[in-house]
Structures are given as structure tokens and as C-alpha cells.
CSV table of C-alpha atoms and ligand atoms in Angstrom, one decimal:
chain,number,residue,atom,x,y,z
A,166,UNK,CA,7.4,41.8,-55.9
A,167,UNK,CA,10.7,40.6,-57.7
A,168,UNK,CA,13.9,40.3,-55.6
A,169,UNK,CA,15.5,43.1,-56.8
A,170,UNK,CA,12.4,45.3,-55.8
A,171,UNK,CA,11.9,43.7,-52.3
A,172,UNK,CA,15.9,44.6,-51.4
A,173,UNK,CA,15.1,48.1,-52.7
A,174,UNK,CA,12.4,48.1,-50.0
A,175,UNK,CA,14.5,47.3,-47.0
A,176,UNK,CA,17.0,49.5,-48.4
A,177,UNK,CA,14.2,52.2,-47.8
A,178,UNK,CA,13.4,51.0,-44.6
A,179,UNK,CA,17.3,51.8,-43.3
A,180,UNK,CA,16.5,55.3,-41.1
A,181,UNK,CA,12.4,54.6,-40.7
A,182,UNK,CA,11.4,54.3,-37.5
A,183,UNK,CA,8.6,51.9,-36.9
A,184,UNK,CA,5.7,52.7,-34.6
A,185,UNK,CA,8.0,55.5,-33.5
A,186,UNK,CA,9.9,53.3,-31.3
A,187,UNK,CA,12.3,51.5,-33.6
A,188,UNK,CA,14.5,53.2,-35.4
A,189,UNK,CA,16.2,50.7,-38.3
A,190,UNK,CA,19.9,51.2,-38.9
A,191,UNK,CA,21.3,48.5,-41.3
A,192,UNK,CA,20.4,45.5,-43.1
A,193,UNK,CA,21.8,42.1,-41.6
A,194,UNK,CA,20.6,39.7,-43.3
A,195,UNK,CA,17.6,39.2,-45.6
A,196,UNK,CA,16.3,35.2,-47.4
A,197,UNK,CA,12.4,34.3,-48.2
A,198,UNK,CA,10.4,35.0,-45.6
A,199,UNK,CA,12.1,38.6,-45.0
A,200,UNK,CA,14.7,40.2,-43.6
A,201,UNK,CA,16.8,41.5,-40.1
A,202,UNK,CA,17.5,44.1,-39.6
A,203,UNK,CA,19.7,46.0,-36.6
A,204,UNK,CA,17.5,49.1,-34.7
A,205,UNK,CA,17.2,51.0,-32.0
A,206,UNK,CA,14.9,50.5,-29.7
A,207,UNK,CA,14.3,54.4,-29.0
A,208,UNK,CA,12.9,54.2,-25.6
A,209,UNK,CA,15.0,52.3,-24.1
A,210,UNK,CA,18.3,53.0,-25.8
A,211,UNK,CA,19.8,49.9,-26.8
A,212,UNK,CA,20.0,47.5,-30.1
A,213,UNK,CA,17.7,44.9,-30.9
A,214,UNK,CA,17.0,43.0,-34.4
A,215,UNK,CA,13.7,43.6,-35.9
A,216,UNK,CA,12.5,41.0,-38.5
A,217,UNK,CA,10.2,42.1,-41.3
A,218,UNK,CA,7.9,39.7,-43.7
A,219,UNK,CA,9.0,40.3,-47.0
A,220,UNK,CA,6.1,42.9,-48.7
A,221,UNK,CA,5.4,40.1,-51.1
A,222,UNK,CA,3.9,37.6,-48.0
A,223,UNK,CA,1.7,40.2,-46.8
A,224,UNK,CA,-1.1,39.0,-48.4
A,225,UNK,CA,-0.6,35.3,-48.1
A,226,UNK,CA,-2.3,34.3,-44.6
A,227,UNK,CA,-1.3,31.0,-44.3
A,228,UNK,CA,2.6,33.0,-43.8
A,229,UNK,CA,1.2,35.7,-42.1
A,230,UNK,CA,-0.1,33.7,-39.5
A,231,UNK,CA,3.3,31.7,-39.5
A,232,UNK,CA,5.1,35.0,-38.6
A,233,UNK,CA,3.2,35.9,-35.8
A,234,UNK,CA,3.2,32.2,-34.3
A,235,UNK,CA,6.8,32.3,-35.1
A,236,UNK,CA,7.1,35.6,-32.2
A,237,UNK,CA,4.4,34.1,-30.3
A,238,UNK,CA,6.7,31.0,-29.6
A,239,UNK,CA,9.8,32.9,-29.2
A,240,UNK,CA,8.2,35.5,-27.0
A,241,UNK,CA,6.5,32.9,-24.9
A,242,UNK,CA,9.1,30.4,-24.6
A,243,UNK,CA,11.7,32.0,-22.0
A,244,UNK,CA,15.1,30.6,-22.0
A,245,UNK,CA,18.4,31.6,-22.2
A,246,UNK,CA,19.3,29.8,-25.3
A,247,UNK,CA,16.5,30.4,-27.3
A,248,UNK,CA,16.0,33.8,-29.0
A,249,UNK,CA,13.5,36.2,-27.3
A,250,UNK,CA,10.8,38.1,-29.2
A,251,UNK,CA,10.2,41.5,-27.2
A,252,UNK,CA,7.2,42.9,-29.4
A,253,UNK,CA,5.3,42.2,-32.6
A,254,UNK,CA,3.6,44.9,-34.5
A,255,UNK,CA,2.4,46.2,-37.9
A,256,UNK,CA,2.8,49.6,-38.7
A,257,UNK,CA,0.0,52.0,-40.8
A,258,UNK,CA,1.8,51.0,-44.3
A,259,UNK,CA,1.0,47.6,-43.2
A,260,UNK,CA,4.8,45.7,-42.4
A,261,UNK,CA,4.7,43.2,-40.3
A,262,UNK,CA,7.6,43.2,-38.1
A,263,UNK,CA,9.3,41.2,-34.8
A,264,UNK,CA,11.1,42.5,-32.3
A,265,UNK,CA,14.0,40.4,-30.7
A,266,UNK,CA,17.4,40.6,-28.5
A,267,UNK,CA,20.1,41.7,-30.5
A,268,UNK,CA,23.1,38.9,-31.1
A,269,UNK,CA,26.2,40.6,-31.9
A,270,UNK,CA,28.0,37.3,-33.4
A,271,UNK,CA,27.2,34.9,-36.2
A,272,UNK,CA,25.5,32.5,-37.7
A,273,UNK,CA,26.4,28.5,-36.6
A,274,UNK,CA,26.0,28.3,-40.5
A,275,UNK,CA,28.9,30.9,-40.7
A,276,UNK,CA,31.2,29.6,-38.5
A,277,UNK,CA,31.1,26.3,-40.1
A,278,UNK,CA,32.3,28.0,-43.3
A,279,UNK,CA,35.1,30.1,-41.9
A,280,UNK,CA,36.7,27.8,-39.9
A,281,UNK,CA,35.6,24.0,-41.5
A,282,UNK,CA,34.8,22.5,-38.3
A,283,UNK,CA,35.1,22.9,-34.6
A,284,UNK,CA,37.0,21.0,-32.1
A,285,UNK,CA,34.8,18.3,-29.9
A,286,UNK,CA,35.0,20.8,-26.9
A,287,UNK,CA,33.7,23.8,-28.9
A,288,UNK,CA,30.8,21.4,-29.9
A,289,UNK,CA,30.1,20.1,-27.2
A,290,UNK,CA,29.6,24.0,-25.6
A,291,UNK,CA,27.3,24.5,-28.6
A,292,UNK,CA,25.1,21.3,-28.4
A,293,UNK,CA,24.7,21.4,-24.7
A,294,UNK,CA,22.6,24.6,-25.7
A,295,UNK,CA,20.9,23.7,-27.9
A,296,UNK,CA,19.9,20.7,-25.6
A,297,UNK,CA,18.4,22.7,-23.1
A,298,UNK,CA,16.8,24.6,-25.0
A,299,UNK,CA,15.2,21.5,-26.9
A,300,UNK,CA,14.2,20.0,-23.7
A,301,UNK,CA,12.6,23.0,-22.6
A,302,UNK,CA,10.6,23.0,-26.4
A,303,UNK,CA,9.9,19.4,-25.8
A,304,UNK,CA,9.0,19.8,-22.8
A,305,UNK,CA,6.2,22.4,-23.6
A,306,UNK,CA,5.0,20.4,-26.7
A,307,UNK,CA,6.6,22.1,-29.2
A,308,UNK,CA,9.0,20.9,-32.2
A,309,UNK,CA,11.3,22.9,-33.9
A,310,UNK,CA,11.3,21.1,-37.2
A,311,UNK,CA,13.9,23.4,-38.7
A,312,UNK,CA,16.6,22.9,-37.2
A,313,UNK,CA,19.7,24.0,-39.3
A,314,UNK,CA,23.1,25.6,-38.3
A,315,UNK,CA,21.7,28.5,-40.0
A,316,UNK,CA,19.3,29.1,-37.3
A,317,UNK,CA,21.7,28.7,-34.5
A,318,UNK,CA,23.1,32.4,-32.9
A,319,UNK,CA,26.3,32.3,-31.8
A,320,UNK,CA,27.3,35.6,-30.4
A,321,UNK,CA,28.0,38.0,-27.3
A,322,UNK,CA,24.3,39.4,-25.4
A,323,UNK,CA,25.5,42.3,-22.7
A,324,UNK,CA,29.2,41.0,-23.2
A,325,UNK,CA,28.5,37.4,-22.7
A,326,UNK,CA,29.2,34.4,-25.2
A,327,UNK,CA,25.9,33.1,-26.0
A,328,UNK,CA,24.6,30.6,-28.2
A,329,UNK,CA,20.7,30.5,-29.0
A,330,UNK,CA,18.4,28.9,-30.8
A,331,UNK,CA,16.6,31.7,-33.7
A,332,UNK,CA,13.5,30.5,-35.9
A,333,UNK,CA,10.3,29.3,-34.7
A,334,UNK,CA,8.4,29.8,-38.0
A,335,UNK,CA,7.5,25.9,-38.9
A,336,UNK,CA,6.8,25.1,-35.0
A,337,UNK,CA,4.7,22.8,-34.3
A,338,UNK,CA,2.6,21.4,-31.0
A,339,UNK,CA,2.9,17.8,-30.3
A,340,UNK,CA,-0.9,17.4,-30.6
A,341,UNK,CA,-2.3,19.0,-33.0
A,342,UNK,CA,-5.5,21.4,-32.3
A,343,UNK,CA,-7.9,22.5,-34.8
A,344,UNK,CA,-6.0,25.9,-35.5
A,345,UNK,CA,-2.9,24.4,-35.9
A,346,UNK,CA,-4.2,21.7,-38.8
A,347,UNK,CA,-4.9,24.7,-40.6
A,348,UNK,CA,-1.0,25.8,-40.6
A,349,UNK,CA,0.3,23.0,-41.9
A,350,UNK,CA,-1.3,20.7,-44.2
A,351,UNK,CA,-1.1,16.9,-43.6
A,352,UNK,CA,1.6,15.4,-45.6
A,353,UNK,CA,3.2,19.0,-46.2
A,354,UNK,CA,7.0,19.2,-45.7
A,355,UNK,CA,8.6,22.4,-44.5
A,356,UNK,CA,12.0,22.4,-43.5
A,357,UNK,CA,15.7,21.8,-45.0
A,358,UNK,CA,16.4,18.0,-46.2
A,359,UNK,CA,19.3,18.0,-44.9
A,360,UNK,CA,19.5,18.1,-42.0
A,361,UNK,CA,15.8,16.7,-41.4
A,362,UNK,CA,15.0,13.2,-40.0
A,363,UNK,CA,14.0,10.3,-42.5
A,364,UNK,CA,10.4,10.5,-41.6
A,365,UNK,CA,9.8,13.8,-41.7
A,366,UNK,CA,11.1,13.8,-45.4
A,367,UNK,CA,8.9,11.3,-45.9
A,368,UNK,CA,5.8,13.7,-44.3
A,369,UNK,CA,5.4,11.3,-41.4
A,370,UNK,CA,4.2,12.2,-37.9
A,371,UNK,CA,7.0,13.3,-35.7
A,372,UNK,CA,8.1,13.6,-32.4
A,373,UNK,CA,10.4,14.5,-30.3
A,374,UNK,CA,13.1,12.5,-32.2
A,375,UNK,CA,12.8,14.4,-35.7
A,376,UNK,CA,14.6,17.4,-33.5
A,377,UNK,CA,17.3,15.1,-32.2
A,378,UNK,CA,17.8,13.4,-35.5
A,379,UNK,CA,18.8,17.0,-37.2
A,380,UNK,CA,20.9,17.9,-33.9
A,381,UNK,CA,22.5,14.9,-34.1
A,382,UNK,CA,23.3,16.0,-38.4
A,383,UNK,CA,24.5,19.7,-37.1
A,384,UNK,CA,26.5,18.0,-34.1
A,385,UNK,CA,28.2,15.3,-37.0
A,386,UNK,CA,29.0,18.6,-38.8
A,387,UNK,CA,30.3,20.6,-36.3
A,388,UNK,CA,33.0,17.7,-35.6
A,389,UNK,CA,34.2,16.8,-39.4
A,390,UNK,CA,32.7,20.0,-41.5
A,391,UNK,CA,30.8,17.5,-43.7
A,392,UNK,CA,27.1,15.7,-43.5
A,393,UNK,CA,26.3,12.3,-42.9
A,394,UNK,CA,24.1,12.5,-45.8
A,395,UNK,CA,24.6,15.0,-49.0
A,396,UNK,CA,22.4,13.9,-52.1
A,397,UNK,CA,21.0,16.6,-53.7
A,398,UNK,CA,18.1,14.5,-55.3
A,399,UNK,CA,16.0,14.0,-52.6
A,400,UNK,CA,14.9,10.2,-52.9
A,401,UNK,CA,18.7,9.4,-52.9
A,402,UNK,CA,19.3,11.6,-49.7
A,403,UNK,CA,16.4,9.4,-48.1
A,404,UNK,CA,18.2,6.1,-48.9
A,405,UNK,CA,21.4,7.6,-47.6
A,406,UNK,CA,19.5,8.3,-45.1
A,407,UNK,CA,18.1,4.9,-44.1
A,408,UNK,CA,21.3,3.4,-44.2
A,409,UNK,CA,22.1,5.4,-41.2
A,410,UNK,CA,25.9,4.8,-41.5
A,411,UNK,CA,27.9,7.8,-40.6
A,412,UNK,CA,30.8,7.5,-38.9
A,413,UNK,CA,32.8,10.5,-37.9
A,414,UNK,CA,36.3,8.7,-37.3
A,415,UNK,CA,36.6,8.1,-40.9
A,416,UNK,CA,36.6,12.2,-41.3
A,417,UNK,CA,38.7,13.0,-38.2
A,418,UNK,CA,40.8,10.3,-37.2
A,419,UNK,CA,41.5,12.0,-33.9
A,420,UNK,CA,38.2,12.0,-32.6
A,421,UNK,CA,37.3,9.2,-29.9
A,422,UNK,CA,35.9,5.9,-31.7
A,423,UNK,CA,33.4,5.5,-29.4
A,424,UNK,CA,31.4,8.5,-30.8
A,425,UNK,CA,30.9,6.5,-33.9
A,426,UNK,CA,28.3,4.7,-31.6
A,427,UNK,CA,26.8,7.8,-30.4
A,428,UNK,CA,26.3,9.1,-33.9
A,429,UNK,CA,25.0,5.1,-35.0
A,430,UNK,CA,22.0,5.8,-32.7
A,431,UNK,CA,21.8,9.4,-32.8
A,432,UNK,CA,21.5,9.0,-36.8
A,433,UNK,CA,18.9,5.8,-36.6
A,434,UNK,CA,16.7,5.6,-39.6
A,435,UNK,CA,13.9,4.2,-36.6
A,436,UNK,CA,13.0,7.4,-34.3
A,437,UNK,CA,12.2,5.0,-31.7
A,438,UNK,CA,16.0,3.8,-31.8
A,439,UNK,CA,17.0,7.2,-31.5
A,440,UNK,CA,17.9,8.9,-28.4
A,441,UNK,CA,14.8,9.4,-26.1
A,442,UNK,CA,16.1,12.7,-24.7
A,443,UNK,CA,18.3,16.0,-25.8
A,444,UNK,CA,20.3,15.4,-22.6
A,445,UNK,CA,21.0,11.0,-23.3
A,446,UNK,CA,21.9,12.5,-26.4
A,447,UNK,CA,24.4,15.5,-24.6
A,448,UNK,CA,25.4,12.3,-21.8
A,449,UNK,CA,26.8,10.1,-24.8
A,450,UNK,CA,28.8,13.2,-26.6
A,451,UNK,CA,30.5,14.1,-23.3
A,452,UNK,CA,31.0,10.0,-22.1
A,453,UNK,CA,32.5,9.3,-25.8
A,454,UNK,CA,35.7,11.2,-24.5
A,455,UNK,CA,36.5,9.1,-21.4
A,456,UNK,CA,37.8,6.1,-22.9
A,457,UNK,CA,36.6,4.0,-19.6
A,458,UNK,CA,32.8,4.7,-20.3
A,459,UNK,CA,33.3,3.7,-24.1
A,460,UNK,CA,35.5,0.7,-23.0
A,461,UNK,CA,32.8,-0.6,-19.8
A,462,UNK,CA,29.8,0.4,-22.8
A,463,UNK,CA,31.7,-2.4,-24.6
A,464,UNK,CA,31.9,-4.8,-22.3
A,465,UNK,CA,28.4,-4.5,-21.8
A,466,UNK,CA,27.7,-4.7,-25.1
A,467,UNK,CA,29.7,-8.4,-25.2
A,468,UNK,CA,28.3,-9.5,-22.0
A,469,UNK,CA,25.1,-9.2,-23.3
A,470,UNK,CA,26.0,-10.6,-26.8
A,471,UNK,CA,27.0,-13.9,-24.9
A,472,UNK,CA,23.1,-14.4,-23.5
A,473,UNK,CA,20.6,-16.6,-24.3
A,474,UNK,CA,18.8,-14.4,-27.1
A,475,UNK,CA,15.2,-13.4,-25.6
A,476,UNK,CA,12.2,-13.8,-28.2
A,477,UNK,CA,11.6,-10.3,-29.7
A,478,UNK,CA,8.4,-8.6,-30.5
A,479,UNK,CA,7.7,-8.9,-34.5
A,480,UNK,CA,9.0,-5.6,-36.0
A,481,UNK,CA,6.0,-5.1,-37.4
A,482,UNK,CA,4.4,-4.9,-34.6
A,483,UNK,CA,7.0,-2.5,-32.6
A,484,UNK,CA,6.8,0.0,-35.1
A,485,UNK,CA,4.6,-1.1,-37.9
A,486,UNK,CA,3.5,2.8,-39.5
A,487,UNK,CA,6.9,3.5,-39.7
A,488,UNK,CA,8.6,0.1,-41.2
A,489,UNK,CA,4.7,-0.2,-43.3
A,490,UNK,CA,5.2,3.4,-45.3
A,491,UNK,CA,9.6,2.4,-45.7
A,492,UNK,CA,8.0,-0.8,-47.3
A,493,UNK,CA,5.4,0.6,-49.5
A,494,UNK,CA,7.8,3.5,-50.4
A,495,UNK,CA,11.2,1.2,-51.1
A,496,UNK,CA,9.2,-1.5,-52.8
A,497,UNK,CA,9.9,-4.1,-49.8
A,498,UNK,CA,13.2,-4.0,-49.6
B,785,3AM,O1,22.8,36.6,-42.9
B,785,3AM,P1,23.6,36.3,-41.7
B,785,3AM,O2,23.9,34.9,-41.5
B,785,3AM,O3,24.7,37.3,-41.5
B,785,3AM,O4,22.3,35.8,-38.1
B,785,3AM,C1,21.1,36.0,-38.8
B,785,3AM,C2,21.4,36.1,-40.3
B,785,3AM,O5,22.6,36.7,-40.5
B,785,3AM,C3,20.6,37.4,-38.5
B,785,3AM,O6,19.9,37.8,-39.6
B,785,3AM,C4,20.3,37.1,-40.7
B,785,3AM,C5,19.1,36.5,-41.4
B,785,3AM,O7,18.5,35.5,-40.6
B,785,3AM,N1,19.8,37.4,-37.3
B,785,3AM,C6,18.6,36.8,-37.1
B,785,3AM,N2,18.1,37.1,-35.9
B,785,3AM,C7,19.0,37.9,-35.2
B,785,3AM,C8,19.1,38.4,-33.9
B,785,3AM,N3,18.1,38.2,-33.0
B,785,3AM,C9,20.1,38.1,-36.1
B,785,3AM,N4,21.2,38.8,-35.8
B,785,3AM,C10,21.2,39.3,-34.5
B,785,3AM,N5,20.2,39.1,-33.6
């Protein structure tokens, strides 16, 4: 089905009620995988977002079964700051829809292009929810893999400013199981290069740190409106990306220095230099504005230049699939 022919479908869909409980009113947004739409949830009265796979997926199973782990996840994982699926369902024409809380807000996407960038107290609000709601992931085994300020809610739930975390489509558990080798495909890359961590453009395994790589890109972005890296052509956004230099001072001159450290580490081309948690990473965003944590961090860091240097570990041998593959794939350099 061309585009043109899959927007005439959702335009149909406007006034349908599906299953006889959800009752579609307008069209909020639609992209590849399908689109959102605002209903009414007739039973109980009140608005929710219903997503539907676009017609043309319904036949692929490989995306059907990504939709319905995509609400499995969200409608298992219970937090406040991720997006909750109420209900799955398919109705007798055969759509595959979602059911989730309605945001009344915007897109972190959207508000990065109507107002440039945010000041480092707005961000901070923003990132310490997506923090716990990545430690909560994390802490169940799961990965987002996608994250991307286009997948970030930022809105009002029963009058309240909320922020949540929207997309569990590309998922995936820590250690993989049978079923779940059969989503993704070794080596297969899903996800927006972007904002995604060195090794997962490279098709690597990941961990926790892929996640905090791309939070720390979105948080970078939230505080200067630009990227740390922006090539279009992939292999040249991967050797911006190994460079790992990104400082945010050089944007906004008004932002503490000492979160040019934050982002040093938070941007390292080595996950295992990375932050080890969501909340080390929140910690160093929030101590980078009291100038006496960033000055006694200093200190430390020239006391401990001034000791006797201990023998190291060979590279190699810390982290050899990772500096190995870099090798292979930049020639040795
Ligand atoms: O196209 P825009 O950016 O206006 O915010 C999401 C995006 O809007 C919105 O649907 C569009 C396509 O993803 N959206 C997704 N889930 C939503 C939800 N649970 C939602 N809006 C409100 N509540």
C-alpha cells in the first residue's frame, strides 16, 4: 500500500470504533510502523491514544510480532514515566491496534524545535525521568535501543506535567532467549544513528550503556540544541563518534564547565568508560552546577595525577571485542 493510500485509511478510521469500545476521533501523528491516533475509550469515558500497524505490516510477522512485544513491554513494565499500554487487540478487518494513556503535550522532538534548547534546570527535570525509568528497564533486563527525543512524551496526564518514555518496539532482553534471536537478527541494526552508541552502529552486543550513551546525546541536545555528532554518512558519524569530543561550553558559554566532564564520559567511545548507572549519570548533571563538587572532582583528579602510576591491565585484555572489531574496522588505527 503506497503512502498516499495508507493516510486515506486512517482517514477512514476517524469515527470507527474498534471492538466496540474505542471510538477514534483524530489523527495525531502517523510515520512507518503506523499511526496514533486520539479515542475514546467508550466504557469508561475518557481519552486514550490507540496505535495502529500501518495495513501494509500486517502481513510481515517479523513486525507483527514487534508490535505486540512493543505493548507487551509497555503494558508490563509499570512506571510512571514510561508510557502504559492498557489493551492490545485486532479487530474482524484484521488492524492491529494498542491501547495506551493519553499525553496531552508534545513530543521532546517538538519542543527541541520550537524553542532550540532548554535551560539546564528544564533538562535536568526531563533526564531525571527518563533515568528512572531506564533503571527500572535495566533493572528488568530490558534495553530500549531507540532512544530518541522523538520518543520522549512530554505532556499533562489528569492535569499533571509528565514526562514519559513512548516506544518499546526494538526492545530487547539483556540475554537473549530463543524467541527473542528470532526478532532481531545478529548483526541487524534498528534504531536512529544518531543518537545510538558507537557499538551499536557497529551491530555489537550491548548493554546497559548503549541506553546511556543515547541519553547522554538527547541530554547534550537538550542543553545547546545541537548533536555531539551530525554526519549524515554513516561511517563518518562513527569516527565522530569515536572521537568522543563534545563539549557543551563551546555551544553555551553559560553553562557550568564542569559538565564538559560529564558529557567526556557520558559520550565515551568505550561503554565500559561510560557511566555504569542512569542515576551516576543524573548525580554528575545535577553536581556539575555546584561549582565546589566540580572544583574538589579537580583536586582529585591532580592529586591522583601526582602518584606513582600503577601498572595497568593491557587494553587488550580489558576490553579486547570491543577495541578488536574498532581495529579490524579502522584499519589499526
Ligand atoms: O507526530 P507528533 O510528534 O505530533 O507524540 C506522538 C507523535 O506526535 C504521538 O503520536 C505521534 C506519532 O508517534 N503519541 C504517541 N503516543 C502517544 C500517547 N500515548 C502520543 N500522543 C499522546 N499519547
Amino acid at each position: 500500500m503506497s503512502g498516499a493510500s495508507a493516510s486515506e485509511y486512517y482517514k477512514k478510521l476517524i469515527g470507527e470504533t474498534l471492538n466496540g469500545n474505542y471510538r477514534i476521533e483524530r489523527m495525531i501523528g502517523s510515520g512507518g510502523m503506523g499511526a496514533v491516533f486520539q479515542a475514546t475509550h467508550l466504557a469508561l469515558g475518557n481519552s486514550v491514544a490507540v496505535k495502529v500497524l500501518a495495513p501494509e505490516l500486517a502481513s510481515d510477522m517479523s513486525l507483527v510480532k514487534r508490535f505486540q512485544r512493543e505493548a507487551r513491554v509497555g503494558g508490563n513494565l509499570m512506571h510512571p514515566n514510561i508510557v502504559r499500554v492498557q489493551d492490545f487487540g485486532k479487530t474482524d478487518e484484521g488492524i492491529l491496534f494498542m491501547v495506551m494513556e493519553f499525553i496531552d503535550g508534545e513530543t521532546l522532538a517538538g519542543k527541541l524545535t520550537k524553542n532550540g534548547r532548554l535551560s539546564l534546570e528544564e533538562t535536568i527535570v526531563i533526564v531525571e525521568a527518563l533515568c528512572d525509568a531506564l533503571t527500572t528497564a535495566h533493572k528488568n533486563n530490558l534495553l530500549h535501543r531507540d532512544l530518541k527525543p522523538a520518543n520522549i512524551l512530554i505532556g499533562k496526564l489528569n492535569g499533571r506535567e509528565v514526562v514519559k518514555l513512548l516506544d518499546f518496539g526494538i526492545v530487547k532482553l539483556l540475554q537473549p532467549d530463543e524467541h527473542q534471536s528470532q526478532l532481531t537478527a545478529v548483526g541487524q541494526v534498528f534504531g536512529t544513528p544518531l543518537y545510538m552508541a558507537p557499538e551499536h552502529l557497529m551491530g555489537l552486543t550491548l548493554t546497559p550503556q548503549a541506553d546511556l550513551y543515547s541519553l547522554a546525546v538527547m541530554t547534550y541536545e537538550m542543553l545547546t540544541g545541537a548533536l555531539p555528532a551530525d554526519q549524515e554518512d554513516l561511517r563518518k558519524l562513527l569516527e565522530q563518534k569515536m572521537k568522543g569530543t563534545a563539549s557543551v561550553t563551546t555551544h553555551v558559554a553559560d553553562l557550568p564547565p564542569a559538565l564538559d566532564e560529564v558529557f567526556a564520559k557520558g559520550l565515551a567511545s568505550n561503554p565500559e568508560s561510560r557511566y555504569a548507572t542512569a542515576n551516576d549519570f543524573l548525580q554528575a548533571v545535577k553536581d556539575a552546577r555546584k561549582p565546589d563538587t566540580a572544583k574538589l572532582r579537580a583536586k582529585e583528579f591532580s592529586e591522583r595525577a601526582t602518584q606513582p602510576i600503577e601498572p595497568q591491565p593491557a587494553p587488550e585484555k580489558a576490553s579486547g571485542g570491543f577495541f578488536g572489531f574498532l581495529k579490524r574496522l579502522f584499519g589499526g588505527k
